Coordinates of C-alpha atoms and ligand atoms in Angstrom, one line a residue:
M131 CA 92.9 108.5 136.0
A132 CA 93.4 106.8 132.7
R133 CA 96.8 105.4 132.2
V134 CA 99.0 106.9 129.5
A135 CA 100.1 104.7 126.7
L136 CA 102.5 105.5 123.8
V137 CA 102.5 103.4 120.7
T138 CA 105.4 103.8 118.3
G139 CA 104.3 103.5 114.6
G140 CA 100.9 103.8 116.1
T141 CA 99.2 105.6 113.2
R142 CA 98.7 102.7 110.8
G143 CA 99.0 99.0 110.3
I144 CA 99.3 96.9 113.5
G145 CA 100.2 100.0 115.5
G146 CA 97.1 101.8 114.4
A147 CA 94.9 98.9 115.6
I148 CA 96.9 98.8 118.9
S149 CA 96.3 102.5 119.5
R150 CA 92.6 102.2 118.7
A151 CA 92.2 99.2 121.0
L152 CA 94.0 100.8 123.9
K153 CA 91.9 103.9 123.5
A154 CA 88.7 101.8 123.5
T155 CA 89.9 100.1 126.7
G156 CA 90.2 103.5 128.4
Y157 CA 93.9 104.4 128.0
N158 CA 95.0 107.9 127.2
V159 CA 96.9 107.1 124.0
A160 CA 99.6 108.9 122.0
A161 CA 100.7 107.5 118.6
S162 CA 104.1 108.2 117.0
Y163 CA 105.1 107.9 113.4
A164 CA 108.0 108.5 111.0
G165 CA 107.0 110.5 108.0
N166 CA 103.6 109.6 106.5
D167 CA 101.8 112.8 107.5
A168 CA 98.7 112.0 105.4
A169 CA 98.1 108.7 107.2
A170 CA 98.8 110.2 110.6
E171 CA 96.5 113.2 110.0
K172 CA 93.7 110.8 108.8
F173 CA 94.3 108.6 111.8
K174 CA 94.1 111.6 114.2
A175 CA 90.9 112.9 112.6
D176 CA 89.3 109.4 112.8
T177 CA 90.3 108.6 116.3
G178 CA 91.0 111.8 118.2
I179 CA 94.4 110.3 119.2
P180 CA 97.2 112.8 119.2
V181 CA 100.1 112.0 116.8
Y182 CA 103.8 112.8 117.1
K183 CA 106.4 112.6 114.4
W184 CA 110.0 111.5 115.1
D185 CA 112.5 108.8 114.0
V186 CA 112.7 106.0 116.6
A187 CA 116.2 105.2 115.2
S188 CA 117.5 108.4 116.8
F189 CA 118.0 108.5 120.6
E190 CA 117.9 112.3 120.7
A191 CA 114.6 112.4 118.7
C192 CA 113.1 109.8 121.0
A193 CA 114.1 111.7 124.1
G194 CA 112.6 114.9 122.7
G195 CA 109.4 113.2 121.5
I196 CA 108.8 111.4 124.8
K197 CA 109.4 114.7 126.7
Q198 CA 106.6 116.3 124.5
V199 CA 104.2 113.4 125.0
E200 CA 104.7 113.5 128.8
A201 CA 104.2 117.3 128.9
D202 CA 101.0 116.8 127.0
L203 CA 99.5 113.7 128.6
G204 CA 101.5 112.8 131.7
P205 CA 104.1 110.1 132.5
I206 CA 104.1 107.2 130.1
E207 CA 102.9 104.0 131.9
V208 CA 102.5 101.7 128.9
L209 CA 105.1 101.7 126.1
V210 CA 104.4 99.7 123.0
N211 CA 107.5 99.4 120.8
N212 CA 105.8 98.6 117.5
A213 CA 107.6 100.7 114.8
G214 CA 109.5 98.6 112.4
I215 CA 110.6 98.3 108.8
T216 CA 112.0 95.7 106.4
K217 CA 114.7 96.0 103.8
D218 CA 114.9 92.5 102.4
G219 CA 117.6 90.9 100.3
A220 CA 119.9 87.9 100.3
F221 CA 122.7 88.4 102.8
H222 CA 125.4 88.0 100.2
K223 CA 124.0 91.0 98.4
M224 CA 122.9 93.0 101.5
T225 CA 124.3 96.5 101.8
L226 CA 125.4 98.1 105.1
E227 CA 122.6 100.6 104.6
Q228 CA 120.0 97.8 104.5
W229 CA 121.5 96.2 107.6
S230 CA 121.9 99.4 109.6
A231 CA 118.5 100.8 108.8
V232 CA 116.7 97.6 109.9
I233 CA 118.8 97.0 113.0
N234 CA 118.6 100.7 114.1
T235 CA 114.8 101.1 113.5
N236 CA 113.6 97.7 114.9
L237 CA 116.2 97.0 117.6
G238 CA 118.0 100.3 118.3
S239 CA 114.6 101.9 118.9
L240 CA 114.0 99.6 121.9
F241 CA 117.0 101.3 123.7
N242 CA 116.1 104.7 122.4
M243 CA 112.4 104.5 123.5
T244 CA 112.7 102.5 126.7
R245 CA 115.8 104.2 128.3
P246 CA 114.1 107.6 128.7
V247 CA 110.9 106.1 130.3
I248 CA 112.3 103.3 132.5
E249 CA 113.6 105.4 135.4
G250 CA 110.2 107.1 135.8
M251 CA 108.4 103.7 135.7
R252 CA 110.8 102.3 138.3
A253 CA 110.2 105.3 140.6
R254 CA 106.4 105.0 140.2
K255 CA 106.6 101.2 140.6
F256 CA 104.5 100.5 137.6
G257 CA 105.1 100.0 133.9
R258 CA 104.2 97.9 130.9
I259 CA 106.6 97.5 128.0
I260 CA 105.4 95.5 125.1
N261 CA 107.7 94.9 122.1
I262 CA 106.3 93.8 118.8
S263 CA 108.9 91.3 117.5
S264 CA 108.1 88.7 114.7
I265 CA 107.7 85.1 113.9
N266 CA 110.8 85.6 111.7
G267 CA 112.9 86.5 114.8
Q268 CA 111.9 83.2 116.2
K269 CA 112.5 81.0 113.2
G270 CA 114.6 83.0 110.8
Q271 CA 113.5 83.9 107.3
F272 CA 115.2 83.7 103.9
G273 CA 116.1 87.2 102.7
Q274 CA 115.7 88.7 106.1
V275 CA 119.0 88.2 108.0
N276 CA 118.8 91.9 109.1
Y277 CA 115.2 91.7 110.2
S278 CA 115.4 88.3 111.8
A279 CA 118.5 89.4 113.8
A280 CA 116.7 92.6 114.9
K281 CA 113.6 90.7 115.9
A282 CA 115.5 88.0 117.7
G283 CA 117.4 90.7 119.5
E284 CA 114.0 92.2 120.7
I285 CA 113.3 88.9 122.4
G286 CA 116.6 88.9 124.3
F287 CA 116.1 92.6 125.2
T288 CA 112.6 91.7 126.5
K289 CA 113.9 88.8 128.7
A290 CA 116.8 90.7 130.2
L291 CA 114.9 93.9 130.9
A292 CA 112.1 91.8 132.5
L293 CA 114.5 90.3 135.0
E294 CA 115.9 93.7 135.9
N295 CA 112.6 95.3 136.5
A296 CA 110.2 92.7 137.9
K297 CA 110.7 93.9 141.4
S298 CA 109.7 97.4 140.4
G299 CA 106.2 96.5 139.1
I300 CA 107.3 96.7 135.5
T301 CA 106.5 93.9 133.1
V302 CA 108.3 93.5 129.8
N303 CA 106.9 91.2 127.1
A304 CA 107.3 90.4 123.4
I305 CA 104.6 89.6 120.9
C306 CA 105.6 87.7 117.8
P307 CA 103.0 88.2 115.0
G308 CA 102.9 85.8 112.1
Y309 CA 101.7 87.1 108.8
I310 CA 99.3 90.0 109.4
N311 CA 97.2 91.7 106.8
T312 CA 98.9 95.1 106.7
E313 CA 100.6 97.2 104.0
M314 CA 103.9 95.4 104.9
V315 CA 102.4 92.1 103.9
Q316 CA 100.1 93.5 101.1
A317 CA 103.4 94.6 99.4
V318 CA 104.1 90.9 98.8
P319 CA 102.8 89.7 95.4
K320 CA 99.3 88.2 95.7
D321 CA 100.3 84.8 94.1
V322 CA 103.2 84.5 96.6
I323 CA 100.8 85.0 99.5
E324 CA 98.4 82.4 98.0
K325 CA 100.8 79.8 96.8
S326 CA 103.7 80.1 99.3
I327 CA 102.5 81.8 102.5
L328 CA 98.9 80.7 103.2
P329 CA 99.8 76.9 102.9
Q330 CA 102.2 77.4 105.8
I331 CA 99.5 78.7 108.1
P332 CA 97.4 76.1 109.8
A333 CA 94.6 78.7 110.3
T334 CA 94.6 79.1 106.5
R335 CA 94.4 82.9 106.6
L336 CA 96.4 86.0 107.4
G337 CA 96.0 87.5 110.9
E338 CA 94.3 90.8 111.3
P339 CA 95.9 93.8 113.1
E340 CA 93.1 93.7 115.7
E341 CA 94.3 90.2 116.7
I342 CA 97.7 91.6 117.7
A343 CA 96.0 94.6 119.4
R344 CA 94.0 92.2 121.5
A345 CA 97.2 90.6 122.8
V346 CA 98.6 94.0 123.6
V347 CA 95.5 95.0 125.6
F348 CA 95.8 91.7 127.5
L349 CA 99.5 92.3 128.4
A350 CA 99.0 96.0 129.3
A351 CA 96.4 95.4 131.9
D352 CA 97.0 96.1 135.6
D353 CA 96.1 92.5 136.4
A354 CA 98.6 91.1 133.9
G355 CA 101.4 91.9 136.5
F356 CA 102.6 88.3 136.8
I357 CA 103.3 87.9 133.1
T358 CA 106.8 89.1 132.4
G359 CA 109.7 88.1 130.1
S360 CA 107.3 86.1 128.0
T361 CA 107.1 85.8 124.2
L362 CA 103.5 85.5 123.0
S363 CA 103.1 84.0 119.5
V364 CA 100.1 85.2 117.5
N365 CA 100.6 83.4 114.2
G366 CA 97.7 81.0 113.4
G367 CA 99.8 78.0 114.3
Q368 CA 102.5 78.7 111.7
Y369 CA 105.4 78.3 114.1
L370 CA 105.1 76.7 117.6
A371 CA 108.0 78.1 119.6
Ligands
NAP1210 N1 102.7 92.9 109.1 C1 103.1 91.8 109.5 O1 102.8 90.7 109.0 C2 104.1 91.7 110.7 C3 104.5 90.4 111.1 C4 105.4 90.3 112.2 C5 105.8 91.5 112.8 N2 105.5 92.7 112.4 C6 106.0 93.9 113.1 O2 104.9 94.6 113.5 C7 105.2 96.0 113.6 C8 104.2 96.8 112.7 O3 104.2 96.3 111.4 P1 103.2 96.8 110.3 O4 103.0 95.8 109.4 O5 102.0 97.4 111.0 O6 104.0 98.0 109.6 P2 103.5 99.2 108.7 O7 102.1 99.0 108.3 O8 104.6 99.4 107.7 O9 103.6 100.5 109.7 C9 104.8 100.8 110.3 C10 104.6 101.9 111.3 O10 105.9 102.2 111.9 C11 106.2 103.6 111.7 N3 107.7 103.7 111.5 C12 108.5 103.0 110.6 N4 109.8 103.4 110.7 C13 109.8 104.3 111.7 C14 110.8 105.2 112.3 N5 112.1 105.1 111.9 N6 110.4 106.0 113.3 C15 109.1 106.1 113.7 N7 108.1 105.3 113.2 C16 108.5 104.5 112.2 C17 105.5 104.0 110.4 O11 105.4 105.4 110.3 P3 104.9 106.1 108.9 O12 103.4 105.8 108.9 O13 105.2 107.5 109.1 O14 105.6 105.4 107.8 C18 104.2 103.2 110.6 O15 103.4 104.0 111.5 C19 106.7 96.1 113.0 O16 107.6 96.1 114.1 C20 106.8 94.8 112.2 O17 108.1 94.4 112.1 C21 104.6 92.8 111.3

């Protein structure tokens, strides 16, 4: 039987590529999203992957959404915590709303999504949890105190949860993408990308969402069972952690 995989924010950007790659590898995939119904419906029509709308920043919404996915597809065996947002600004001007939204969506979601599935994974003695962190959680980034804190928190979450669950056949790993060619990065002005970002990347280009998806497929595999608590950088050589 195909293993069931749930990808949060799995309808576009990096998450969309992850959902497609997992499906192509043979997983039974569900993709969640926040509110962009048009993108989600197009994704569903293109891929045949079922989509589910809920806010990963809400514990109750996650518990309800996961219950629905499990009723439709079966117990979740691979969880990809990918959903994330940015709300950039210098810290001395940052509002509590900017701080809370980014912490709750990027980091709070790891509790909200993982807590409802971990007991089942432990009982079944198998699980793969893959958290999409960021290069900016490893090195810090000007204007991103909120985002860098959340993404660094994801790495700590990954390591501690890996220790607690290694005996139960569950691996927990983080992937830290560098600059990837998605709407999140396309929102950055073109001359900033060309003059300020590309010169920092030894590979001299942005990464593609499919290059992150490839790393997820690798970590999700049954025979990746000895890789846990790791942080995999996929950044074109931009930061060597
Ligand atoms: N792009 C990069 O260069 C880069 C680099 C490093 C790390 N990352 C990380 O990689 C992940 C994906 O980034 P991306 O660039 O692919 O982002 P994106 O294109 O903006 O897509 C974000 C996805 O997350 C969903 N989402 C956002 N807030 C949510 C919420 N509260 N509840 C449920 N779903 C929510 C969105 O749903 P809707 O479609 O409904 O809005 C969308 O499907 C993020 O965690 C990001 O921090 C990205």
